[in-house]
């Protein structure tokens, strides 16, 4: 069959992308689903900072690659052996397919699945195959999903079935921004009622962390970003205190306002500067969690003595330490009860041929969560 998809031609093209056009919408050949795979009609896909990190080279990946990893759609066809989904089912796509039997999967940590991670780095599906082709050869998959497209063949294990009542534009956000942001608070940091929390970086993931902190009963929710409009939105979503991270004495101001720092600080911007700020606003005995993805060469210098003398903890959080089949339905139910208003983060709807301009907007920091509507 054929599908139209946004294909990343090469990494590291200069901004503005409206001119250098790293993404080109192409008609590709899509092979039918193999064993354990399904064909999904993509209805909506979020534009995430990790897509931008592939485009700008912070997260090097092979090209050509059909981009997009945060999506929702409708199952259209089942490959051999798939018996627990049916055509017509609505699904959220998860960008680490889990094999179910590696050490990480056996420990109940499918986000760390080893074959899943290896397939993602190689640009393959979990089966080790590529389903997308153009005249000059195969096109790589992006994190087993490749959702900036009309159709996608994915591993069955990349799908979580959802309530069909949930609008698919909103459902898409659950695949990355919600899982990562809310999960960092409730699964990784395990915030309990009465604790104080800081969130550094207020994109789609960071604002979901603000929502998660409110849900978890945090007493103080300190939101930090360079853009004042995002601070205002964070206040509407439940932040109790906001500060502009660009102010020279920002860290000291936060420490003064929180009697020496917060119990848990979350770095959600994917930069060493944001991590430094998160570390500086964490109190003695507190925990700093990082969920951003900076360039692999960047280093965060850790004062080792503080780990001992202040009993500090630093933790990484990948996709919110999620178990997708457990967490996606939980978060969807909270959303439907009005307790996790992730629809407030949906800022613009874009079309397949507007992605380059949309990534310029994302790179400028002046948007929250844009969604491609297919
Ligand atoms: Zn993402
Ligand atoms: Zn596994």
Coordinates of C-alpha atoms and ligand atoms in Angstrom, one line a residue:
X1 CA 0.0 0.0 0.0
X2 CA 1.0 3.7 -0.2
X3 CA 1.1 6.4 2.5
X4 CA 2.1 10.0 2.7
X5 CA 4.6 10.7 5.4
X6 CA 6.9 13.5 6.5
X7 CA 10.4 12.3 5.9
X8 CA 13.4 13.8 7.6
X9 CA 16.0 14.1 4.8
X10 CA 19.1 14.9 6.8
X11 CA 19.9 16.0 10.4
X12 CA 21.4 19.4 11.3
X13 CA 19.9 21.6 8.6
X14 CA 19.9 25.2 9.8
X15 CA 16.9 27.2 11.0
X16 CA 14.6 28.6 9.9
X17 CA 13.2 25.2 8.8
X18 CA 10.6 27.0 6.7
X19 CA 13.6 27.7 4.4
X20 CA 15.9 24.7 4.8
X21 CA 12.9 22.3 4.8
X22 CA 14.4 19.2 6.6
X23 CA 11.0 17.5 6.4
X24 CA 9.5 16.6 3.0
X25 CA 6.1 15.0 2.6
X26 CA 6.6 12.0 0.4
X27 CA 4.5 9.2 -0.9
X28 CA 6.0 6.0 0.4
X29 CA 5.4 2.3 0.0
X30 CA 4.2 0.7 3.2
X31 CA 4.4 -3.1 3.6
X32 CA 1.5 -4.8 5.3
X33 CA 1.8 -5.7 9.0
X34 CA 3.9 -8.8 9.8
X35 CA 3.5 -11.2 12.7
X36 CA 2.7 -9.3 15.9
X37 CA 2.2 -6.0 14.1
X38 CA -0.8 -3.9 13.2
X39 CA -1.7 -1.2 10.6
X40 CA -2.9 2.0 12.2
X41 CA -4.6 5.0 10.5
X42 CA -3.0 8.0 12.2
X43 CA -5.5 10.6 13.2
X44 CA -3.4 13.0 15.3
X45 CA 0.3 13.3 16.3
X46 CA 1.9 15.8 18.7
X47 CA 5.0 17.7 17.9
X48 CA 7.5 17.0 20.7
X49 CA 10.9 18.5 21.6
X50 CA 12.4 15.0 20.9
X51 CA 11.3 15.3 17.3
X52 CA 13.1 18.6 17.1
X53 CA 16.2 17.0 18.8
X54 CA 16.4 14.5 15.9
X55 CA 16.0 17.3 13.3
X56 CA 18.7 19.5 14.9
X57 CA 21.1 16.6 15.6
X58 CA 20.9 16.6 19.4
X59 CA 19.5 13.1 19.2
X60 CA 21.4 11.6 16.2
X61 CA 19.4 9.1 14.2
X62 CA 19.8 7.5 10.8
X63 CA 18.1 9.3 7.8
X64 CA 16.0 9.2 5.8
X65 CA 13.6 8.8 8.7
X66 CA 9.8 9.1 8.8
X67 CA 9.4 11.3 12.0
X68 CA 6.8 11.5 14.7
X69 CA 6.4 9.5 18.0
X70 CA 3.5 10.9 19.9
X71 CA 0.2 9.8 18.3
X72 CA -3.2 8.2 18.3
X73 CA -5.2 6.5 15.6
X74 CA -7.5 3.7 14.6
X75 CA -6.5 0.1 14.0
X76 CA -7.2 -0.9 10.4
X77 CA -5.6 -4.3 10.0
X78 CA -4.0 -7.0 12.1
X79 CA -0.9 -9.0 11.3
X80 CA -0.7 -12.7 12.0
X81 CA -0.9 -13.7 15.7
X82 CA -2.5 -10.5 16.9
X83 CA -5.7 -11.5 18.7
X84 CA -6.2 -8.9 21.4
X85 CA -6.9 -5.9 19.2
X86 CA -9.6 -5.5 16.5
X87 CA -10.0 -3.3 13.5
X88 CA -11.7 -0.1 14.6
X89 CA -10.1 0.0 18.0
X90 CA -8.7 3.4 19.0
X91 CA -5.1 3.3 20.2
X92 CA -2.5 5.5 21.7
X93 CA 1.0 4.7 20.3
X94 CA 3.9 4.3 22.8
X95 CA 7.4 5.0 21.5
X96 CA 9.3 2.3 23.2
X97 CA 7.9 -1.1 22.1
X98 CA 8.4 -3.6 24.9
X99 CA 9.3 -7.2 24.2
X100 CA 7.9 -8.6 27.5
X101 CA 10.8 -10.9 28.3
X102 CA 14.1 -8.9 28.7
X103 CA 15.4 -8.1 32.1
X104 CA 13.9 -4.6 32.2
X105 CA 10.5 -6.0 31.0
X106 CA 10.6 -8.8 33.6
X107 CA 11.3 -6.2 36.3
X108 CA 8.1 -4.3 35.3
X109 CA 10.1 -1.5 33.7
X110 CA 9.0 -1.8 30.0
X111 CA 10.1 1.8 29.2
X112 CA 13.7 0.4 29.6
X113 CA 13.1 -2.6 27.3
X114 CA 16.5 -3.5 25.7
X115 CA 15.3 -4.9 22.4
X116 CA 12.9 -2.0 22.2
X117 CA 15.7 0.6 22.7
X118 CA 17.9 -1.2 20.2
X119 CA 15.2 -1.2 17.5
X120 CA 14.6 2.5 18.1
X121 CA 18.3 3.4 17.7
X122 CA 18.5 1.3 14.4
X123 CA 15.3 2.9 13.1
X124 CA 13.6 -0.5 12.9
X125 CA 10.3 -1.9 14.3
X126 CA 10.6 -4.3 17.2
X127 CA 10.6 -7.2 14.6
X128 CA 13.9 -5.9 13.2
X129 CA 12.2 -4.9 9.9
X130 CA 11.5 -1.7 8.1
X131 CA 8.1 -1.3 6.5
X132 CA 8.6 2.0 4.7
X133 CA 10.3 2.4 1.3
X134 CA 10.9 5.0 -1.3
X135 CA 12.5 4.7 -4.8
X136 CA 16.1 4.9 -3.4
X137 CA 15.7 2.3 -0.6
X138 CA 14.2 1.8 2.9
X139 CA 13.1 4.7 5.1
X140 CA 13.8 4.4 8.9
X141 CA 11.1 4.3 11.5
X142 CA 11.1 6.9 14.3
X143 CA 10.8 5.1 17.6
X144 CA 8.7 2.3 16.2
X145 CA 5.9 4.8 15.4
X146 CA 6.6 7.3 12.5
X147 CA 3.4 9.1 13.1
X148 CA 3.7 12.2 10.9
X149 CA 1.9 10.1 8.3
X150 CA -1.5 8.9 7.1
X151 CA -0.8 5.2 8.0
X152 CA 1.7 3.4 10.2
X153 CA 2.6 -0.2 10.7
X154 CA 3.7 -0.7 14.3
X155 CA 4.4 -3.5 16.7
X156 CA 1.3 -4.6 18.6
X157 CA 3.3 -3.8 21.7
X158 CA 3.5 -0.1 20.6
X159 CA -0.3 0.2 21.0
X160 CA -2.5 0.8 24.1
X161 CA -6.2 0.6 23.4
X162 CA -8.2 3.5 24.7
X163 CA -11.8 4.5 25.2
X164 CA -13.2 5.5 21.7
X165 CA -15.0 8.4 23.3
X166 CA -11.7 10.2 23.9
X167 CA -11.1 12.7 21.0
X168 CA -8.0 11.5 19.2
X169 CA -6.3 14.9 19.1
X170 CA -6.2 14.9 22.9
X171 CA -5.4 11.2 23.0
X172 CA -2.2 11.7 21.1
X173 CA -0.7 13.7 24.0
X174 CA -1.0 10.7 26.3
X175 CA 1.6 8.9 24.2
X176 CA 4.5 11.1 25.2
X177 CA 3.8 14.4 27.0
X178 CA 1.4 13.1 29.6
X179 CA 3.2 9.8 30.2
X180 CA 6.5 11.6 30.6
X181 CA 5.4 14.6 32.6
X182 CA 2.8 13.1 34.9
X183 CA 4.9 9.9 35.2
X184 CA 8.0 11.8 36.3
X185 CA 6.0 13.1 39.3
X186 CA 4.0 10.1 40.3
X187 CA 6.2 7.1 39.3
X188 CA 9.8 8.4 39.3
X189 CA 9.6 11.1 42.0
X190 CA 6.7 9.5 43.9
X191 CA 5.5 12.8 45.2
X192 CA 3.2 12.5 48.2
X193 CA 0.7 15.0 49.6
X194 CA 2.3 18.0 51.3
X195 CA 5.6 17.9 49.5
X196 CA 7.1 20.8 47.6
X197 CA 7.9 20.5 44.0
X198 CA 9.7 22.6 41.4
X199 CA 9.4 22.1 37.6
X200 CA 12.1 23.7 35.4
X201 CA 11.0 24.0 31.7
X202 CA 7.3 24.4 30.8
X203 CA 6.8 22.8 27.5
X204 CA 4.2 20.1 27.0
X205 CA 6.1 17.7 29.3
X206 CA 6.9 20.3 32.0
X207 CA 3.3 21.5 32.2
X208 CA 2.1 17.9 32.5
X209 CA 4.5 17.7 35.5
X210 CA 2.7 20.7 37.0
X211 CA -0.6 19.0 36.5
X212 CA 0.8 15.8 38.0
X213 CA 2.2 17.6 41.0
X214 CA -1.2 19.1 41.7
X215 CA -2.9 15.7 41.3
X216 CA -0.4 14.2 43.7
X217 CA -1.2 16.8 46.4
X218 CA 2.0 18.9 46.3
X219 CA 1.8 21.8 48.8
X220 CA 4.0 24.1 46.8
X221 CA 4.4 23.9 43.0
X222 CA 7.2 26.2 41.8
X223 CA 7.2 26.6 38.0
X224 CA 10.3 28.0 36.2
X225 CA 10.7 29.0 32.5
X226 CA 12.3 31.7 30.4
X227 CA 8.9 32.7 28.8
X228 CA 6.5 34.7 31.0
X229 CA 3.4 33.5 29.0
X230 CA 4.3 29.9 30.0
X231 CA 4.6 31.0 33.7
X232 CA 1.1 32.5 33.5
X233 CA -0.3 29.3 32.0
X234 CA 1.5 27.3 34.7
X235 CA -0.3 29.4 37.4
X236 CA -3.6 28.7 35.7
X237 CA -2.8 25.0 35.8
X238 CA -2.0 24.9 39.5
X239 CA 1.5 26.3 40.1
X240 CA 1.6 28.1 43.4
X241 CA 4.8 30.1 42.6
X242 CA 6.4 31.1 39.3
X243 CA 9.8 32.7 38.6
X244 CA 11.6 33.6 35.4
X245 CA 14.6 31.2 35.0
X246 CA 16.5 34.0 33.2
X247 CA 16.7 36.2 36.3
X248 CA 20.3 36.2 37.5
X249 CA 19.4 35.4 41.1
X250 CA 16.6 33.0 40.3
X251 CA 17.9 30.0 42.2
X252 CA 18.5 32.1 45.4
X253 CA 15.0 33.6 45.0
X254 CA 13.4 30.2 44.9
X255 CA 15.5 28.9 47.8
X256 CA 14.4 32.0 49.9
X257 CA 10.8 31.5 48.9
X258 CA 10.8 27.8 49.8
X259 CA 12.8 27.9 53.1
X260 CA 15.9 26.4 51.6
X261 CA 14.6 24.6 48.5
X262 CA 12.0 22.1 47.4
X263 CA 11.7 18.4 48.3
X264 CA 11.7 17.4 44.6
X265 CA 12.9 19.4 41.6
X266 CA 12.2 18.2 38.0
X267 CA 14.3 19.2 35.0
X268 CA 12.0 19.1 32.0
X269 CA 13.9 21.2 29.4
X270 CA 16.7 18.9 28.3
X271 CA 19.5 21.3 29.0
X272 CA 22.5 21.4 31.4
X273 CA 21.5 24.9 32.5
X274 CA 18.0 23.7 33.4
X275 CA 19.5 20.8 35.3
X276 CA 21.8 23.2 37.2
X277 CA 18.8 25.3 38.2
X278 CA 16.9 22.2 39.3
X279 CA 19.8 21.0 41.4
X280 CA 20.2 24.5 43.0
X281 CA 16.6 24.7 44.0
X282 CA 16.5 21.2 45.6
X283 CA 16.7 21.3 49.4
X284 CA 19.2 19.3 51.6
X285 CA 18.0 15.7 51.6
X286 CA 15.9 16.3 48.5
X287 CA 15.7 14.7 45.1
X288 CA 16.4 16.1 41.6
X289 CA 14.8 14.3 38.7
X290 CA 15.7 14.8 35.1
X291 CA 13.4 13.9 32.2
X292 CA 14.9 16.1 29.5
X293 CA 17.2 14.8 26.7
X294 CA 20.2 17.0 26.1
X295 CA 22.8 16.3 23.4
X296 CA 24.8 13.1 24.4
X297 CA 28.1 15.1 24.6
X298 CA 26.8 17.5 27.2
X299 CA 27.8 16.9 30.9
X300 CA 26.3 18.0 34.2
X301 CA 29.1 18.5 36.7
X302 CA 27.9 17.0 40.0
X303 CA 29.3 18.2 43.3
X304 CA 29.9 14.7 44.7
X305 CA 30.3 16.0 48.3
X306 CA 26.7 17.3 48.3
X307 CA 25.4 13.8 47.6
X308 CA 27.0 12.7 50.9
X309 CA 26.8 15.8 53.1
X310 CA 23.3 16.7 52.1
X311 CA 22.1 13.2 51.2
X312 CA 21.0 14.4 47.8
X313 CA 19.5 12.1 45.2
X314 CA 19.6 12.5 41.4
X315 CA 17.3 10.3 39.3
X316 CA 16.6 10.0 35.6
X317 CA 13.1 9.4 34.4
X318 CA 12.4 8.0 30.9
X319 CA 8.8 8.2 29.6
X320 CA 7.8 8.8 33.3
X321 CA 9.0 5.4 34.4
X322 CA 5.8 4.2 32.8
X323 CA 4.0 0.9 32.4
X324 CA 1.9 2.1 29.4
X325 CA -0.9 -0.4 29.6
X326 CA -1.4 0.5 33.3
X327 CA -0.7 4.2 33.1
X328 CA -2.4 5.4 29.9
X329 CA -5.9 4.2 31.0
X330 CA -5.3 5.7 34.4
X331 CA -4.4 9.1 33.1
X332 CA -7.2 9.1 30.5
X333 CA -9.7 8.4 33.3
X334 CA -8.3 11.3 35.4
X335 CA -8.6 13.5 32.3
X336 CA -12.2 12.5 31.8
X337 CA -12.9 13.4 35.5
X338 CA -11.4 16.9 34.9
X339 CA -8.5 16.2 37.2
X340 CA -5.8 16.2 34.5
X341 CA -6.9 18.9 32.0
X342 CA -4.2 18.1 29.3
X343 CA -6.5 19.6 26.6
X344 CA -5.4 23.0 28.0
X345 CA -1.9 22.3 26.6
X346 CA -3.1 21.8 23.0
X347 CA -2.0 25.1 21.4
X348 CA -2.2 24.8 17.6
X349 CA -3.4 22.3 15.0
X350 CA -1.2 21.9 11.9
X351 CA -1.3 19.9 8.7
X352 CA 1.3 17.5 7.2
X353 CA 2.7 20.2 4.8
X354 CA 3.1 22.8 7.6
X355 CA 5.5 20.8 9.8
X356 CA 8.7 22.7 9.0
X357 CA 7.0 26.0 10.1
X358 CA 5.6 24.3 13.1
X359 CA 9.1 23.1 14.2
X360 CA 10.4 26.7 13.9
X361 CA 7.6 27.7 16.3
X362 CA 8.6 24.9 18.7
X363 CA 12.3 25.8 18.5
X364 CA 11.4 29.4 19.4
X365 CA 9.8 28.2 22.7
X366 CA 6.7 30.2 21.9
X367 CA 4.3 27.3 21.7
X368 CA 3.1 24.5 24.1
X369 CA 1.8 21.5 22.2
X370 CA 1.1 21.6 18.5
X371 CA -0.8 18.7 17.1
X372 CA -0.7 17.4 13.6
X373 CA -4.2 16.5 12.4
X374 CA -4.1 14.0 9.6
Ligands
LIG1 ZN1 8.1 13.1 22.9
LIG2 ZN1 11.8 -6.0 26.9

